[in-house]
Coordinates of C-alpha atoms in Angstrom, one line a residue:
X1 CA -105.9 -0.2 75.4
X2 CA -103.0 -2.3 74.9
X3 CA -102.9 -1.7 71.3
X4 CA -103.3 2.0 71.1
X5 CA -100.4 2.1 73.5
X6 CA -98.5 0.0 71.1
X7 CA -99.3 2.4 68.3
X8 CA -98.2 5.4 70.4
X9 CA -95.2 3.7 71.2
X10 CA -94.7 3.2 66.8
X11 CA -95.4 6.6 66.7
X12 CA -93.0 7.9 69.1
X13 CA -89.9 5.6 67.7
X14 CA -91.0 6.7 64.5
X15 CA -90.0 10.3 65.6
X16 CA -87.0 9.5 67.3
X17 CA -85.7 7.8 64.1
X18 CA -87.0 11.3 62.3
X19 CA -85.3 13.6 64.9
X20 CA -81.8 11.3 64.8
X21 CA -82.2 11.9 60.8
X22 CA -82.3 15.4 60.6
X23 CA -79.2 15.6 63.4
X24 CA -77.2 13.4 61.4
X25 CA -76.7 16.7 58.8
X26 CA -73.1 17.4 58.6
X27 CA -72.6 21.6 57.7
X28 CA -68.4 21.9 57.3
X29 CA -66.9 24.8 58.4
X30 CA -62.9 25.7 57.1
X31 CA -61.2 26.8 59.9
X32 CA -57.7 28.7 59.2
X33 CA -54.6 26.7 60.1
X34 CA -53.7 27.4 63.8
X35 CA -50.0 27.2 62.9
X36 CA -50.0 29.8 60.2
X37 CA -47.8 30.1 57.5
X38 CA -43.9 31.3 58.1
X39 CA -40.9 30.6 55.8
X40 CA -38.7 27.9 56.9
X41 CA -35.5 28.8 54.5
X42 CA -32.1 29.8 55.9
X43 CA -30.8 33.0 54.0
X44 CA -27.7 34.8 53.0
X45 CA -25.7 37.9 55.1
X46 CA -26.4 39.8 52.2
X47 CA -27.4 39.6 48.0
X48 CA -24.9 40.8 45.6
X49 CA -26.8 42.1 42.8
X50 CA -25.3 42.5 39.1
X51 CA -26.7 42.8 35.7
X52 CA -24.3 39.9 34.5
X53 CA -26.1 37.7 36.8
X54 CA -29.8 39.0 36.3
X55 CA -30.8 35.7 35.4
X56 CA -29.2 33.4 38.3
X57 CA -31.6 32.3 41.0
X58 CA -30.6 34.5 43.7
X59 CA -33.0 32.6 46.8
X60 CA -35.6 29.9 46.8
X61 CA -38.3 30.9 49.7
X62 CA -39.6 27.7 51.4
X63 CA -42.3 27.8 54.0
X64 CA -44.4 25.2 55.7
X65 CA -47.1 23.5 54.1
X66 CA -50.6 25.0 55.5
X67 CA -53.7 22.8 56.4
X68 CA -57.2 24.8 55.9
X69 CA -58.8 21.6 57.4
X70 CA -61.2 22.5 53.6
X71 CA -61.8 20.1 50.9
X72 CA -59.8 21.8 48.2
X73 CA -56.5 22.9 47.2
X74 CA -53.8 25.2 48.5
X75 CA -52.4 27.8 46.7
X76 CA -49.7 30.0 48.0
X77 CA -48.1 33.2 46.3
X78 CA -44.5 34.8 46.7
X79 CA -45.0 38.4 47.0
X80 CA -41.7 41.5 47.1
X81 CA -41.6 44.8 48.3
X82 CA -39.4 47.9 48.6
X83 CA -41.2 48.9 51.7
X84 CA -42.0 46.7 55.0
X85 CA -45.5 47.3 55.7
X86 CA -46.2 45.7 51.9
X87 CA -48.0 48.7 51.0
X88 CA -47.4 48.4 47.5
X89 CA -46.1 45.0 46.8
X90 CA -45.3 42.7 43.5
X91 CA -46.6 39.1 43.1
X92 CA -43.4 36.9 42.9
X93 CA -45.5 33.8 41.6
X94 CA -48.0 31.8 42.7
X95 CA -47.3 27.6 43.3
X96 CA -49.4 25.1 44.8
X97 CA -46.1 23.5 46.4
X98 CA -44.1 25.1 49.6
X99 CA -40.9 27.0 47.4
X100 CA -40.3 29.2 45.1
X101 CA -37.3 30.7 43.7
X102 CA -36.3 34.6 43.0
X103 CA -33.7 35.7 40.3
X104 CA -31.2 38.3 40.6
X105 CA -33.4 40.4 38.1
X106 CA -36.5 40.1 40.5
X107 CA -34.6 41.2 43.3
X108 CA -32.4 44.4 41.1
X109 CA -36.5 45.6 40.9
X110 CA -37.4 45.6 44.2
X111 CA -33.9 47.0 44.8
X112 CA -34.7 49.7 42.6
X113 CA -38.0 50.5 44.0
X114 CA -36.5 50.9 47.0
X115 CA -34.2 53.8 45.9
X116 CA -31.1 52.0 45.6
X117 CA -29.8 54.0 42.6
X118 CA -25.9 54.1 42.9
X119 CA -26.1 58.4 43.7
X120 CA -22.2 58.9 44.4
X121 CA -23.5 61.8 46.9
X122 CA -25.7 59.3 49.3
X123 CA -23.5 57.4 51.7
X124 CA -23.7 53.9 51.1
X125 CA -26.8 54.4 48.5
X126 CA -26.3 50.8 47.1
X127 CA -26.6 49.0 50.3
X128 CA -30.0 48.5 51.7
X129 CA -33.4 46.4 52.5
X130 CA -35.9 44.5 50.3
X131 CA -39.2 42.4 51.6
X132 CA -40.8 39.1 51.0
X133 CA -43.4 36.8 52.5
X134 CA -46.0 34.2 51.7
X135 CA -49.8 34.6 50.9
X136 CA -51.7 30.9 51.6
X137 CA -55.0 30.9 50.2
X138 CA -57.8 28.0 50.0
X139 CA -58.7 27.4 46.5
X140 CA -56.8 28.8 43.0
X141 CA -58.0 32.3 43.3
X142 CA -58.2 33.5 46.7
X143 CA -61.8 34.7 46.5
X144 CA -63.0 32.5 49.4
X145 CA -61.9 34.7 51.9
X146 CA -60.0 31.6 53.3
X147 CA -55.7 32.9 53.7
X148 CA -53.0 32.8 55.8
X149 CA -50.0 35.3 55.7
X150 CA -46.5 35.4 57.0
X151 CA -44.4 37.7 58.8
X152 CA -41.8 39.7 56.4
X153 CA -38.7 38.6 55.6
X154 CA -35.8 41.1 55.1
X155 CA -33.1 40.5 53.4
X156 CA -30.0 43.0 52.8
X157 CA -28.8 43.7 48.9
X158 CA -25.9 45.1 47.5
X159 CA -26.0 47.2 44.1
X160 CA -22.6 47.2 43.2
X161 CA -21.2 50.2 41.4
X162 CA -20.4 49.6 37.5
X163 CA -16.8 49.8 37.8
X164 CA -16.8 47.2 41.3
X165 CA -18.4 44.6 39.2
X166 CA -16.9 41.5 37.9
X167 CA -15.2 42.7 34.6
X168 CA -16.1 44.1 30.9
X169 CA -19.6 42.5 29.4
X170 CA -18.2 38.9 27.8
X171 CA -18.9 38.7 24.2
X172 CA -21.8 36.9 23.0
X173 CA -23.3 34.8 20.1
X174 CA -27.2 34.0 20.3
X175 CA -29.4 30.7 19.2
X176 CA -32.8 30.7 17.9
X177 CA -34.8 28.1 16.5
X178 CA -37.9 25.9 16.4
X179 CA -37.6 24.9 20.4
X180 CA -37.7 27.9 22.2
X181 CA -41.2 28.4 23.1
X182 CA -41.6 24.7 24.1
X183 CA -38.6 24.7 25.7
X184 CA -39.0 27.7 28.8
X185 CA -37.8 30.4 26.3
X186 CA -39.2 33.3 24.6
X187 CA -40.2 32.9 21.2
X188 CA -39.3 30.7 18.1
X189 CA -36.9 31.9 15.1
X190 CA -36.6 35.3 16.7
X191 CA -33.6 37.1 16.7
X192 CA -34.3 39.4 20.1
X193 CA -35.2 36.4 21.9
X194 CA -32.0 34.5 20.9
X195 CA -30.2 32.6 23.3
X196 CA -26.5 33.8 24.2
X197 CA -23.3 31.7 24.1
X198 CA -20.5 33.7 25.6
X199 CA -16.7 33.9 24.9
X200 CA -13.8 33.2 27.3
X201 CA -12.8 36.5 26.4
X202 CA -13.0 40.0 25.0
X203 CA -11.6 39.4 21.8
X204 CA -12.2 35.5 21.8
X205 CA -14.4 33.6 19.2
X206 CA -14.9 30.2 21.4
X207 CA -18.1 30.6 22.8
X208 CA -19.9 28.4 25.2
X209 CA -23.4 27.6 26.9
X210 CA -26.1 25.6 27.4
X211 CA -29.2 25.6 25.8
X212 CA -32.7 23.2 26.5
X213 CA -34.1 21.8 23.0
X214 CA -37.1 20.4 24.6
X215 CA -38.9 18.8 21.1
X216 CA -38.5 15.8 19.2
X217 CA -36.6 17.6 16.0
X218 CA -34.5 20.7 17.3
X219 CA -33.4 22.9 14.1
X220 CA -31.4 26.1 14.9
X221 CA -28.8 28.9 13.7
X222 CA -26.0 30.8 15.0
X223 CA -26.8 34.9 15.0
X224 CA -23.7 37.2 15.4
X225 CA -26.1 39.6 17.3
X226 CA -29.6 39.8 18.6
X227 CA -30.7 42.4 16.4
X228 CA -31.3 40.5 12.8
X229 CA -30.6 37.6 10.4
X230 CA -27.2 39.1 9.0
X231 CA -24.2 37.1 8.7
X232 CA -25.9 34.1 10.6
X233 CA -24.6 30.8 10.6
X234 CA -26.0 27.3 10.1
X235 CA -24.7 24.1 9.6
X236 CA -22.5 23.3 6.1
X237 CA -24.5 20.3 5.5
X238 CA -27.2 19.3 2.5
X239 CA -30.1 19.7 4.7
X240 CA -32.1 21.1 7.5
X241 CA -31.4 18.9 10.5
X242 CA -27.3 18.0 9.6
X243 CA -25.0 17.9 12.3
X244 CA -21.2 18.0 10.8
X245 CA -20.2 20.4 13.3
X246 CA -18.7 22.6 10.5
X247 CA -20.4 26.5 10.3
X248 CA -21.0 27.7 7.1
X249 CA -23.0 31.2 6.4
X250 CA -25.8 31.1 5.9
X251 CA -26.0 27.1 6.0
X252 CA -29.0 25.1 6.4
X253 CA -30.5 24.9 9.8
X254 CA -28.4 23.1 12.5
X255 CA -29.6 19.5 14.1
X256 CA -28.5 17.4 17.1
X257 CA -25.6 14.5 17.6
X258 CA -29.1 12.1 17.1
X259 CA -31.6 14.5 15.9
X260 CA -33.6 14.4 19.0
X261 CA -33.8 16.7 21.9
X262 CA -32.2 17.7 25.5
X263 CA -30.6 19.8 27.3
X264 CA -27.1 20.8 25.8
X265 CA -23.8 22.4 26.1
X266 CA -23.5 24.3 23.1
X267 CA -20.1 24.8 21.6
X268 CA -19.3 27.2 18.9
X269 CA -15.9 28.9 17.4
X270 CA -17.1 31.5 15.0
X271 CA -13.0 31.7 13.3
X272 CA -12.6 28.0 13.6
X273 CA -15.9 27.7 11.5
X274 CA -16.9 24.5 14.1
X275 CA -19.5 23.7 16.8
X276 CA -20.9 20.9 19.0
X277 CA -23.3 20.0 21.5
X278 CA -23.3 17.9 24.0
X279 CA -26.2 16.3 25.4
X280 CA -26.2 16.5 29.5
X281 CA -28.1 15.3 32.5
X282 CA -26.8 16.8 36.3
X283 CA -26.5 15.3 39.2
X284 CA -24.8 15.9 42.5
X285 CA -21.9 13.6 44.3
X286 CA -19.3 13.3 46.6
X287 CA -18.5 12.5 50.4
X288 CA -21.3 14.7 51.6
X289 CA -24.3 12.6 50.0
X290 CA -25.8 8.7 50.7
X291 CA -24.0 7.1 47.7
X292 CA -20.8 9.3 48.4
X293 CA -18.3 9.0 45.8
X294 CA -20.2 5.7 44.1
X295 CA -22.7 7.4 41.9
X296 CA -24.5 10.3 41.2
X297 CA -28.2 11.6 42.6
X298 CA -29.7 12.4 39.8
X299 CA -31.1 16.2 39.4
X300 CA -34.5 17.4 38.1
X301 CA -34.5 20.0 35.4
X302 CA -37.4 23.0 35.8
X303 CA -37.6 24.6 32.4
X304 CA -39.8 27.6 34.2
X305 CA -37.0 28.3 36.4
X306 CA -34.4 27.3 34.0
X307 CA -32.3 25.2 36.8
X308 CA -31.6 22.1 37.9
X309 CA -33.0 20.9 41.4
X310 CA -33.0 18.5 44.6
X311 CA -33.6 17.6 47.7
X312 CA -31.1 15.6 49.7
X313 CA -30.0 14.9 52.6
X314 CA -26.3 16.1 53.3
X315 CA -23.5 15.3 56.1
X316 CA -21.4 18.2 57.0
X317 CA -18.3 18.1 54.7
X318 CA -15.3 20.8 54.5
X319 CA -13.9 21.6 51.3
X320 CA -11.7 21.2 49.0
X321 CA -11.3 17.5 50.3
X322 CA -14.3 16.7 51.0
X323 CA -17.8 17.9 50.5
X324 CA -19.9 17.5 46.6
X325 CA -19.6 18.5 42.9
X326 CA -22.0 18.1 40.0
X327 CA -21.3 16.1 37.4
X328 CA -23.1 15.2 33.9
X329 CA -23.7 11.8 32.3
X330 CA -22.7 9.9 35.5
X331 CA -19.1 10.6 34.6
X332 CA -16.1 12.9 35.1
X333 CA -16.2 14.3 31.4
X334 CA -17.9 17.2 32.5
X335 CA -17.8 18.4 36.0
X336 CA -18.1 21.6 38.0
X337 CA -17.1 22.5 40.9
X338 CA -16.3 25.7 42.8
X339 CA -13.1 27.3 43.4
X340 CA -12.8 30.0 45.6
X341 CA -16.4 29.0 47.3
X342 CA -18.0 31.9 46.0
X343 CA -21.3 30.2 44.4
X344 CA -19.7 30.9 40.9
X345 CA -18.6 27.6 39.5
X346 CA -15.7 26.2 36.8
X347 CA -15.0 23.3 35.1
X348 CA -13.2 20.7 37.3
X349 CA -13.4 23.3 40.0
X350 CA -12.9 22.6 43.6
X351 CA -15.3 20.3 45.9
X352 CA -18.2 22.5 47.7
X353 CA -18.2 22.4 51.1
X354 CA -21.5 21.6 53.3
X355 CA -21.8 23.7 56.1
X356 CA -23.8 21.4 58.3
X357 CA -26.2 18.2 58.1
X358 CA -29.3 18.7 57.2
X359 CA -32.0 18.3 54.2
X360 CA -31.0 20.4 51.5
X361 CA -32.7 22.0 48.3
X362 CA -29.5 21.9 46.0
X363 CA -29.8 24.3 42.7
X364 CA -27.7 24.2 39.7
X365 CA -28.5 27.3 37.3
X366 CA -26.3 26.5 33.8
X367 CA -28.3 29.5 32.3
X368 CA -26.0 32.7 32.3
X369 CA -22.9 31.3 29.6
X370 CA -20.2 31.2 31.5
X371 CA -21.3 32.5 34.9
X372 CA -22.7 29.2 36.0
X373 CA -24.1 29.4 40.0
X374 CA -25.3 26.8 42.6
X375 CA -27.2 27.2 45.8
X376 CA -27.3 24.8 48.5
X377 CA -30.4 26.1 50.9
X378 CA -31.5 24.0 54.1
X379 CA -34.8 23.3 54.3

């Protein structure tokens, strides 16, 4: 008797140990994130859009960073729209970090959409409303079912009329070579995706702007216009890759200071027969920053964007005494600053002002020749 109760006792532990097996099974469940998603980014009274500054980053959305409580990535995508409900809508971009920025071009088409078409007859028929908000999705393609998406964010634009805006077209040169592709442009060697240099002036030949070279041997030429080869200019030297800084039609193809790549202000005087380029890294400084007027914080270029970026804490500063500029090289040579704090900038301009303290995502956008723009947007 005593050892069948022993073996019924082996048996019964044996099924316990069974039982507590199976229960251990974990089965995961995503959950959405109780907190949503919602854009945390301070915006402007109102968006000034003009064809001169089509490609300036008009507004880099930031929202917070969502938590599916799932094993897998987060994706979130930017989306536009003429109308509030988002019943037709365009897809911004897509990013797997909490920002994004929208140019002034993206924003002149959802502008557009919504009717804003300069009639003379409509009262006020360039001012009105666009839409934005933020899709967050588990996973890279949204298939899971698995989202979260924010409220809509107006924000008020401004089409100005053709004769309100900031002057006659400024004359323009172009660039095209082997670095384009790899370097956030269009294409390579092609005329219609050349990249402009602008003159001071209508009837100027000293153009200026500055142009990303992002491979190891940069070769280039000088077009008068966009539309072809004719009367292009290289460099007067012996071979591809010389750097004399003299022009010479047509030339061999152009090189850099070392033959190397960066990102470079692009000189050219098409009477003077010269050129230059300057290679420049950005970075922001002044009584508004931790180092103050010591050094530089060095700024990240984003080819995709075609700006420089950071993040920084700020201390409330008023301008023009106190506040930041950007300078290149860790040096005065080159500096910009902003005059009549507009967001348009100038050489050796004025200090910019910082509203208040805070973490800041600064922007520096060098791509439009001549019509160089900052943002400074609290996070």
């Amino acid at each position: 008797m005593k050892k069948l109760s022993i073996f019924l006792l082996m048996i019964i532990t044996f099924a316990g140990f069974t039982s507590c097996e199976q229960d251990d099974d974990v089965v995961f469940v995503a959950q959405p994130d109780p907190d949503g998603v919602m854009f945390v980014n301070a915006t402007a009274e109102s968006y000034t859009l003009t064809n001169q500054t089509a490609n300036n980053l008009a507004e880099r959305f930031v929202w917070n960073e969502v938590d599916f409580a799932a094993p897998t990535t987060v994706t979130y995508e930017l989306q536009g729209s003429s109308v509030s409900d988002f019943s037709t809508f365009t897809t911004i971009g897509t990013t797997g970090d909490n920002n994004l920025g929208v140019t002034v071009r993206q924003m002149m088409s959802l502008a557009m959409e919504a009717g804003l078409d300069n009639d003379p007859e409509t009262e006020m028929p360039n001012t009105g409303q666009i839409y934005f908000r933020v899709r967050a999705y588990a996973g890279t393609d949204g298939s899971n079912g698995l989202n979260a998406v924010s409220e809509a964010m107006s924000l008020n634009v401004i089409l100005p009329e053709a004769e309100e805006e900031t002057g006659p077209e400024l004359p323009k040169i172009y660039v095209t070579g082997n670095f384009a592709v790899a370097s956030g442009y269009e294409a390579d060697w092609t005329p219609e995706a050349g990249i402009p240099l602008a003159a001071a002036a209508d009837g100027q030949t000293n153009y200026e702007g500055f142009i990303y070279m992002n491979v190891d041997t940069p070769n280039y030429k000088f077009l008068p216009t966009n539309e072809g080869w004719d009367g292009n200019w290289g460099d007067a030297g012996d071979a591809d890759g010389a750097y004399t800084e003299v022009l010479e039609s047509p030339g061999v193809n152009a090189g850099t200071p070392d033959g190397t790549g960066g990102y470079f202000l692009v000189k050219a005087d098409t009477e003077a027969l010269t050129y230059s380029l300057t290679e420049t890294n950005w970075g922001v400084i002044g009584n508004a920053t931790p180092t103050g007027w010591d050094s530089d914080t060095d700024m990240v270029y984003d080819a995709d964007n075609k700006i420089w970026t950071l993040t920084l804490d700020l201390t409330q500063q008023e301008a023009p005494d106190n506040g930041i500029k950007f300078r290149a090289n860790d040096a005065w040579d080159l500096n910009i600053g902003d005059n009549d704090a507009d967001g348009t900038m100038e050489f050796n301009g004025q200090n910019i002002g910082v509203p208040e303290s805070g973490n800041y995502t600064i922007t520096l956008d060098l791509s439009n020749p001549r019509m160089y723009t900052y943002t400074l947007t609290k996070n």
